[in-house]
Tab-separated table of C-alpha atoms in Angstrom:
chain	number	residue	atom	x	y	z
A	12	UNK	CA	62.426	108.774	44.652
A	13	UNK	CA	61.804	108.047	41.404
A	14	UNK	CA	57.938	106.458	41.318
A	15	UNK	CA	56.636	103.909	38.406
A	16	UNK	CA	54.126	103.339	36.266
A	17	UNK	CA	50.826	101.173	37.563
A	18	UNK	CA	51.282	97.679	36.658
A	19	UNK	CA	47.826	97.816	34.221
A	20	UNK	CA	50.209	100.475	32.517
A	21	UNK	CA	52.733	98.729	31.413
A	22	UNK	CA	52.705	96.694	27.977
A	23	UNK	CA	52.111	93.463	27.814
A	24	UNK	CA	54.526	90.007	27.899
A	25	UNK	CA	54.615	87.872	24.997
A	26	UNK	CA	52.569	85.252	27.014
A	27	UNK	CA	50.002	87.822	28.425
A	28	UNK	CA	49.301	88.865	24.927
A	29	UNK	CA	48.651	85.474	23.427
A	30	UNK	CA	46.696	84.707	26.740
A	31	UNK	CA	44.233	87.610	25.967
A	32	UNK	CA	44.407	86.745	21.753
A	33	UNK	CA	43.144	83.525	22.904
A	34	UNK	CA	40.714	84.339	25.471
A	35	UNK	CA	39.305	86.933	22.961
A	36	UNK	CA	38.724	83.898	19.837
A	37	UNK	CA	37.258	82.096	22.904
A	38	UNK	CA	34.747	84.709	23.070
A	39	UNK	CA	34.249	84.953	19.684
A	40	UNK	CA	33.598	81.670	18.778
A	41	UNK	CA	30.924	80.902	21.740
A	42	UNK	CA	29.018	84.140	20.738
A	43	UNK	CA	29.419	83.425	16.990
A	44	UNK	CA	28.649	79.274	17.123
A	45	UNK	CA	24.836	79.461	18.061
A	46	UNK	CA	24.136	82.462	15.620
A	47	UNK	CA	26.165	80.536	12.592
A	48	UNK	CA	24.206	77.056	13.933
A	49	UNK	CA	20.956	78.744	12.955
A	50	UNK	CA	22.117	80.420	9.490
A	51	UNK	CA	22.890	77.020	8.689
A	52	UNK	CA	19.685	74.959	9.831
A	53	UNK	CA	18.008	77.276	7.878
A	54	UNK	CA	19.618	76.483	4.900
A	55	UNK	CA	20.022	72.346	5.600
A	56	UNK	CA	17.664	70.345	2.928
A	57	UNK	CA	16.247	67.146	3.691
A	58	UNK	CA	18.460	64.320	4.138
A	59	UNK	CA	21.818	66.491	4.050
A	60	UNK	CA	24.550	65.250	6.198
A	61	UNK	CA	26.486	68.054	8.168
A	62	UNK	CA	30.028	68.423	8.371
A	63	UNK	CA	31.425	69.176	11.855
A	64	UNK	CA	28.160	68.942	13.052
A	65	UNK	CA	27.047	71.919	11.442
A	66	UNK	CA	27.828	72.663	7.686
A	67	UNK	CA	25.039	71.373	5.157
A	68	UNK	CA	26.545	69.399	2.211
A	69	UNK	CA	24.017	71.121	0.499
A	70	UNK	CA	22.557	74.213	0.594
A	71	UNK	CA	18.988	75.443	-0.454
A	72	UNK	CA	17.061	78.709	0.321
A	73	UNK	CA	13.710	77.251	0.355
A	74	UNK	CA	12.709	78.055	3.727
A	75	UNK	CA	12.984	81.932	3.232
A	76	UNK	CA	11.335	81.659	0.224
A	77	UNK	CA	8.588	79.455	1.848
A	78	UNK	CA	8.393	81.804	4.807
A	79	UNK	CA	8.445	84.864	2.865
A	80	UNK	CA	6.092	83.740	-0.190
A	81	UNK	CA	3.592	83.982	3.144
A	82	UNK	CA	1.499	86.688	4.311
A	83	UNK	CA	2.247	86.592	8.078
A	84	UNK	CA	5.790	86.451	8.281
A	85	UNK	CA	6.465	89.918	5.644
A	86	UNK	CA	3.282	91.577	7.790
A	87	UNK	CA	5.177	90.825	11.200
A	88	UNK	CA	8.566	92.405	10.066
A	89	UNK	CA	6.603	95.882	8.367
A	90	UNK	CA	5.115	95.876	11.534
A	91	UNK	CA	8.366	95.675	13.617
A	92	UNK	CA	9.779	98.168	11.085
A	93	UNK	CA	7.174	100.427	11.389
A	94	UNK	CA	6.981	100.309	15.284
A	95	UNK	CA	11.395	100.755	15.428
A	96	UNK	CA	11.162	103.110	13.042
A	97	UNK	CA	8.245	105.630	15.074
A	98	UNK	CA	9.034	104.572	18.444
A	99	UNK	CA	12.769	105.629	17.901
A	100	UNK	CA	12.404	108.695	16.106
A	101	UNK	CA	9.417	109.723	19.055
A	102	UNK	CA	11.302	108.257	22.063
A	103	UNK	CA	14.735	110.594	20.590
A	104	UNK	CA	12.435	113.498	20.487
A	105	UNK	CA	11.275	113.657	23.464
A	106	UNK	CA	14.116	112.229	25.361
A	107	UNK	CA	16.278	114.937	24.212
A	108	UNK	CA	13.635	117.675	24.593
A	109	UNK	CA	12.704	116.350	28.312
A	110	UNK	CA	16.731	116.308	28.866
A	111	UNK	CA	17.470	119.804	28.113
A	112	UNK	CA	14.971	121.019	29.884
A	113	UNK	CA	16.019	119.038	33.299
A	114	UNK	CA	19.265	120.700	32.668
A	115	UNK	CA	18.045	123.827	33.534
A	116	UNK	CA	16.414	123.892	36.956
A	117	UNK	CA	17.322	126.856	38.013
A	118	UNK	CA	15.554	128.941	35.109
A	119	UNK	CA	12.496	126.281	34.863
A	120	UNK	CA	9.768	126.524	37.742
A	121	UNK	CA	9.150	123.111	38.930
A	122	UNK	CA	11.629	121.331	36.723
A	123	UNK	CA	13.637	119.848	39.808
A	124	UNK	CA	10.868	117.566	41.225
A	125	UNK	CA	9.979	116.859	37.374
A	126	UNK	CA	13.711	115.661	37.669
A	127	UNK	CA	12.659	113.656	41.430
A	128	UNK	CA	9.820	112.125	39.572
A	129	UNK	CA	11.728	110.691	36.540
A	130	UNK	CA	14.659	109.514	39.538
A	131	UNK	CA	11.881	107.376	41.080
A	132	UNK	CA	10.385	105.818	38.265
A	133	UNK	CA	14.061	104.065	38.092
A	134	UNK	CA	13.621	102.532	41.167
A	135	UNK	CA	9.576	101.371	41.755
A	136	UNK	CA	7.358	100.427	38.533
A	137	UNK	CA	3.829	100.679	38.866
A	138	UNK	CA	3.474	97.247	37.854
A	139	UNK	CA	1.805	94.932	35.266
A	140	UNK	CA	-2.306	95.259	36.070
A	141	UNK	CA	-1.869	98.620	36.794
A	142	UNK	CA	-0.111	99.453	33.249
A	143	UNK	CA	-2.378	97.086	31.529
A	144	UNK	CA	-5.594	99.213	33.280
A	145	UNK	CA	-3.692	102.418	32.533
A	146	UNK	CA	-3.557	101.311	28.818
A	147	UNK	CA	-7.246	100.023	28.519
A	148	UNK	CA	-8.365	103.509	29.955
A	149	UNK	CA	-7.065	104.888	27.694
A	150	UNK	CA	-8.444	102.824	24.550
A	151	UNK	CA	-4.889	101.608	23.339
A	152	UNK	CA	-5.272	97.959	23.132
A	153	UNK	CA	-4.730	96.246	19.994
A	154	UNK	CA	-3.369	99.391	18.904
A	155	UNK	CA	0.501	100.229	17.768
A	156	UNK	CA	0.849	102.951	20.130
A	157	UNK	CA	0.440	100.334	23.268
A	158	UNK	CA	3.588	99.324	22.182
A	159	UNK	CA	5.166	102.750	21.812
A	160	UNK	CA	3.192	105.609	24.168
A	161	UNK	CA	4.123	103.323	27.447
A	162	UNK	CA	7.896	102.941	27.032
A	163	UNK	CA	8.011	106.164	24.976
A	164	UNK	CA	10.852	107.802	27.664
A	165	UNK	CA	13.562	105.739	29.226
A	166	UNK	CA	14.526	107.057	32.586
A	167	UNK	CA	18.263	105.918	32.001
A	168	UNK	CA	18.274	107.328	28.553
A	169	UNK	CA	17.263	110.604	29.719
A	170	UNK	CA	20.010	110.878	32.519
A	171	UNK	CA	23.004	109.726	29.908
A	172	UNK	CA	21.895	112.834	27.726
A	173	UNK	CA	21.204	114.854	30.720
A	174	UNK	CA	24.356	114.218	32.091
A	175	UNK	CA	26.108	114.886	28.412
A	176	UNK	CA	23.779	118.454	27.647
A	177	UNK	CA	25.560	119.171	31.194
A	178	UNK	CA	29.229	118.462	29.983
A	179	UNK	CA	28.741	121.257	27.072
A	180	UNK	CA	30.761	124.356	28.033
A	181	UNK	CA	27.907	127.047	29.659
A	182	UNK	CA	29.739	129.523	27.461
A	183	UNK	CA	28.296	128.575	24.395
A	184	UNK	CA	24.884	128.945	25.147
A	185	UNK	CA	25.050	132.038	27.279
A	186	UNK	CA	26.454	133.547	24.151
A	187	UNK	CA	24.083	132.725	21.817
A	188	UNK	CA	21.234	133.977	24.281
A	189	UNK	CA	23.622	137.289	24.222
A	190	UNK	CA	22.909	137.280	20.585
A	191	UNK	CA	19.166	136.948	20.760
A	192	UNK	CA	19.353	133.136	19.966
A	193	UNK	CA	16.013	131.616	21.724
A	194	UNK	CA	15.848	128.630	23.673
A	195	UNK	CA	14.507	126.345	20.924
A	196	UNK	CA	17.559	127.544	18.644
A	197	UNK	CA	19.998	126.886	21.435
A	198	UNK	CA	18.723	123.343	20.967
A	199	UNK	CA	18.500	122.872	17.688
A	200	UNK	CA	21.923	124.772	16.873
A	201	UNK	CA	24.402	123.856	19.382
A	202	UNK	CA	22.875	120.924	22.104
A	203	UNK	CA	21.914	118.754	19.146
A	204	UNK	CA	24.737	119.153	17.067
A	205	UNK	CA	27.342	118.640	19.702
A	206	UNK	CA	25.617	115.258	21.184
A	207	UNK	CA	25.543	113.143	18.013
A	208	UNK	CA	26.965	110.579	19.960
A	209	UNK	CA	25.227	110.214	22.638
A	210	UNK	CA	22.154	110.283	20.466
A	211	UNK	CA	23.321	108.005	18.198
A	212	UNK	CA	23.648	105.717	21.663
A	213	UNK	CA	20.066	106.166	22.558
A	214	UNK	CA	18.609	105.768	19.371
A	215	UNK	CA	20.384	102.188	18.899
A	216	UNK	CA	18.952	101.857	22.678
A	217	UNK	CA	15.840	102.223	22.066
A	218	UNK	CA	15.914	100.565	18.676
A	219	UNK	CA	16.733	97.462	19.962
A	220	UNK	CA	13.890	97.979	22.859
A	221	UNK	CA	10.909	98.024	20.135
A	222	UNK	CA	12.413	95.718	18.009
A	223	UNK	CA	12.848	93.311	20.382
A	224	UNK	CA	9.108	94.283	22.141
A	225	UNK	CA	7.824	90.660	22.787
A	226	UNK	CA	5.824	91.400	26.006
A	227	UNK	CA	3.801	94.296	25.540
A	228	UNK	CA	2.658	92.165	22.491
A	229	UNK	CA	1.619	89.808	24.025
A	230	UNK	CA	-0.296	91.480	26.375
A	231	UNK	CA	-1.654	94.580	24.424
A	232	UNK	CA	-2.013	92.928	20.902
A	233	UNK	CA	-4.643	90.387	20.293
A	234	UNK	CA	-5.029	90.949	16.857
A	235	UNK	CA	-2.794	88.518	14.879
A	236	UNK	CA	-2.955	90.573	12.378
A	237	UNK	CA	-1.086	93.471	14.281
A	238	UNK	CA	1.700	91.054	15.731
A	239	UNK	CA	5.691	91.835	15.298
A	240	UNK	CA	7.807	89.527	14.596
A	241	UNK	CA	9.110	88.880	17.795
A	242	UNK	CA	5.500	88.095	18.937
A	243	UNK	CA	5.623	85.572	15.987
A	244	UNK	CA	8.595	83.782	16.289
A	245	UNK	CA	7.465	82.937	19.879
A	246	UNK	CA	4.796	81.470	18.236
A	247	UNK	CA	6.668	79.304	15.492
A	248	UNK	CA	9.862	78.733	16.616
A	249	UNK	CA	9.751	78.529	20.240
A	250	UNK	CA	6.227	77.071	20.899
A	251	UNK	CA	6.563	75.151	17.710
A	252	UNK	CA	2.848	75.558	16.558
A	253	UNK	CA	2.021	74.661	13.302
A	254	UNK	CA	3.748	76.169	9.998
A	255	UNK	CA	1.449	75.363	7.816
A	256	UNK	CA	-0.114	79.147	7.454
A	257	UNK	CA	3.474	80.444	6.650
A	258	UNK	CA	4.719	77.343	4.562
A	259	UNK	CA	4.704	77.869	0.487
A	260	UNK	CA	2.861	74.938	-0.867
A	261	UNK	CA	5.250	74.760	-3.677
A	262	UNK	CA	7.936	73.943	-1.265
A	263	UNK	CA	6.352	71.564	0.619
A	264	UNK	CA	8.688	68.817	1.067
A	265	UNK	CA	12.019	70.691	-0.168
A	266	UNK	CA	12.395	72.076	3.273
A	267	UNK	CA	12.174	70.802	7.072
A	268	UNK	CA	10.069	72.220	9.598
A	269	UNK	CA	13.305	73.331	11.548
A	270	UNK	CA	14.885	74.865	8.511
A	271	UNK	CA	11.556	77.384	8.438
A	272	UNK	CA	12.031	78.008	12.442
A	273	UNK	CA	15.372	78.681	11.983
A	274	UNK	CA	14.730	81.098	8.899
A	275	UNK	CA	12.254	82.917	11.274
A	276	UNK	CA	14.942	83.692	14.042
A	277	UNK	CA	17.340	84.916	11.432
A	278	UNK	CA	14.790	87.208	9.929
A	279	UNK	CA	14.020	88.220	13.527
A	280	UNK	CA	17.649	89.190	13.812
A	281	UNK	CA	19.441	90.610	10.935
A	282	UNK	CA	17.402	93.416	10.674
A	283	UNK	CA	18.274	95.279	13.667
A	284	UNK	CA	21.762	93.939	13.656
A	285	UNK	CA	22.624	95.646	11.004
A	286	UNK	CA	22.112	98.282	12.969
A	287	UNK	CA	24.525	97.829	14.956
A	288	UNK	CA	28.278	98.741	13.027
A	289	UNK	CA	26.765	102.247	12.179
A	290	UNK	CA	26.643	102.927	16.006
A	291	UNK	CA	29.542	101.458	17.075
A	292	UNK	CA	31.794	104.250	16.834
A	293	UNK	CA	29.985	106.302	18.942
A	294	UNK	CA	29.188	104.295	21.830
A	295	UNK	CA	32.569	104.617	23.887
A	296	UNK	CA	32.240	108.848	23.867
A	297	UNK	CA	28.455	108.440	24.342
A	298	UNK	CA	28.299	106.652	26.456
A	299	UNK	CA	31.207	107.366	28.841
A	300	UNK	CA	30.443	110.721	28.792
A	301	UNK	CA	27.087	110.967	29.054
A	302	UNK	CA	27.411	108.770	32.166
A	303	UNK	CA	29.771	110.680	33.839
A	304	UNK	CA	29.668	113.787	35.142
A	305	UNK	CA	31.978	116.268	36.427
């Protein structure tokens, strides 16, 4: 007897696809209304009226350039730059590195409860005095690397490329060893290459994670001077303390004290998600198959 395809298989009705076309605008236009809301505050003058309740009927870019003729706002985002920009590059590193060699615990002495170790950390933390201790000790407060050295491996990272190293054919490596290739150029030359996409996946990962780095700031950085710019939005926009260090004098009445909040959260955001349609592509192989093993 003849069998049939799963229902999930089959293509669509008429009706089902419209259903899902307008589920998916749904979507789109409750994830897209907030972000366009602030754009627009930013740009409102004083005394323009909105249409729909959220177009200016004028326009003005005074609060970026108040906020950006300032010192602390342009300091904040070199600062989150700089810390993205390290941290990622330092956290791919050694992710990868620490990967590879967990996928070889048969060769490696100890390498298996090195393995154990990293499993556990995914399920107990040591918690926030003891990290904070841990990070005095060692004489990294109000220092950049307190925001880096303590989140520097992710254990989840680490098993998505572990699990992807372990998808590449055995073959390939066992041949190059055959032709004198040594470990390190078995990485370099054939893991590395083949996982661009699951690195690409871990490197957005852990993009986002320092961008985005609002706690550690606040507990490791006392130094204003040495604050991202998530640590200063929090500051301006969401606590709403005084704008007057950040405010051009110039401007000083040509903008509203919401329009330079709202400036702040989109220069908080567009940087790193810009980020984000370079990566795209890779994250359904990346990330499927670096999750899934076997």
């Amino acid at each position: 007897m003849a069998v049939g395809r799963a229902p999930w298989m089959e293509k669509p009705g008429p009706i089902t696809r419209v259903l899902k076309i307008l589920a998916i605008v749904l979507i789109v236009v409750l994830m897209l209304y907030p972000f366009a809301y602030v754009v627009f505050a930013s740009l409102t003058p004083p005394g323009a009226t909105l249409r729909f309740g959220l177009v200016p009927s004028d326009w003005t870019f005074g609060a970026y350039r108040s906020v950006l003729a300032g010192r602390i706002i342009p300091r904040a985002l070199m600062v989150s730059v700089g810390i993205t920009a390290v941290g990622t590059v330092l956290s791919v590193v050694f992710t990868t590195t620490l990967a590879y060699g967990l996928t070889r615990t048969r060769e490696i002495p100890g390498s298996r409860p090195v393995l154990y170790i990293v499993l556990f950390t995914m399920l107990f933390g040591a918690g926030l005095i003891p990290n904070f201790l841990l990070v005095k000790q060692l004489g990294l407060l109000d220092s950049y690397w307190a925001l880096i050295l303590p989140t520097l491996i992710s254990a989840f990272n680490m098993l998505v490329v572990r699990n992807f190293f372990l998808q590449i054919p055995q073959e390939l490596t066992d041949s190059a060893r055959i032709d004198g290739a040594s470990d390190l150029q078995v990485f370099l030359k054939i893991m590395l290459p083949l996982s661009k996409a699951v690195i690409a996946v871990i490197a957005l990962f852990y993009a986002v994670g320092y961008w985005n780095n609002f706690f550690n700031a606040l507990i490791y950085i006392q130094d204003t001077s040495k604050w991202p710019i998530q640590l200063v939005l929090n500051t301006y926009a969401v606590q709403g303390s005084p704008i007057s260090q950040i405010e051009n004098p110039n401007a000083a009445g040509s903008v509203t004290p919401q329009a330079i909040q709202m400036a702040i959260v989109v220069l908080a955001t567009v940087p790193i998600l810009c980020v984000y349609p370079f990566a795209q592509r890779f994250f359904t192989k990346g990330v499927l198959t670096g999750a899934i093993k076997g």
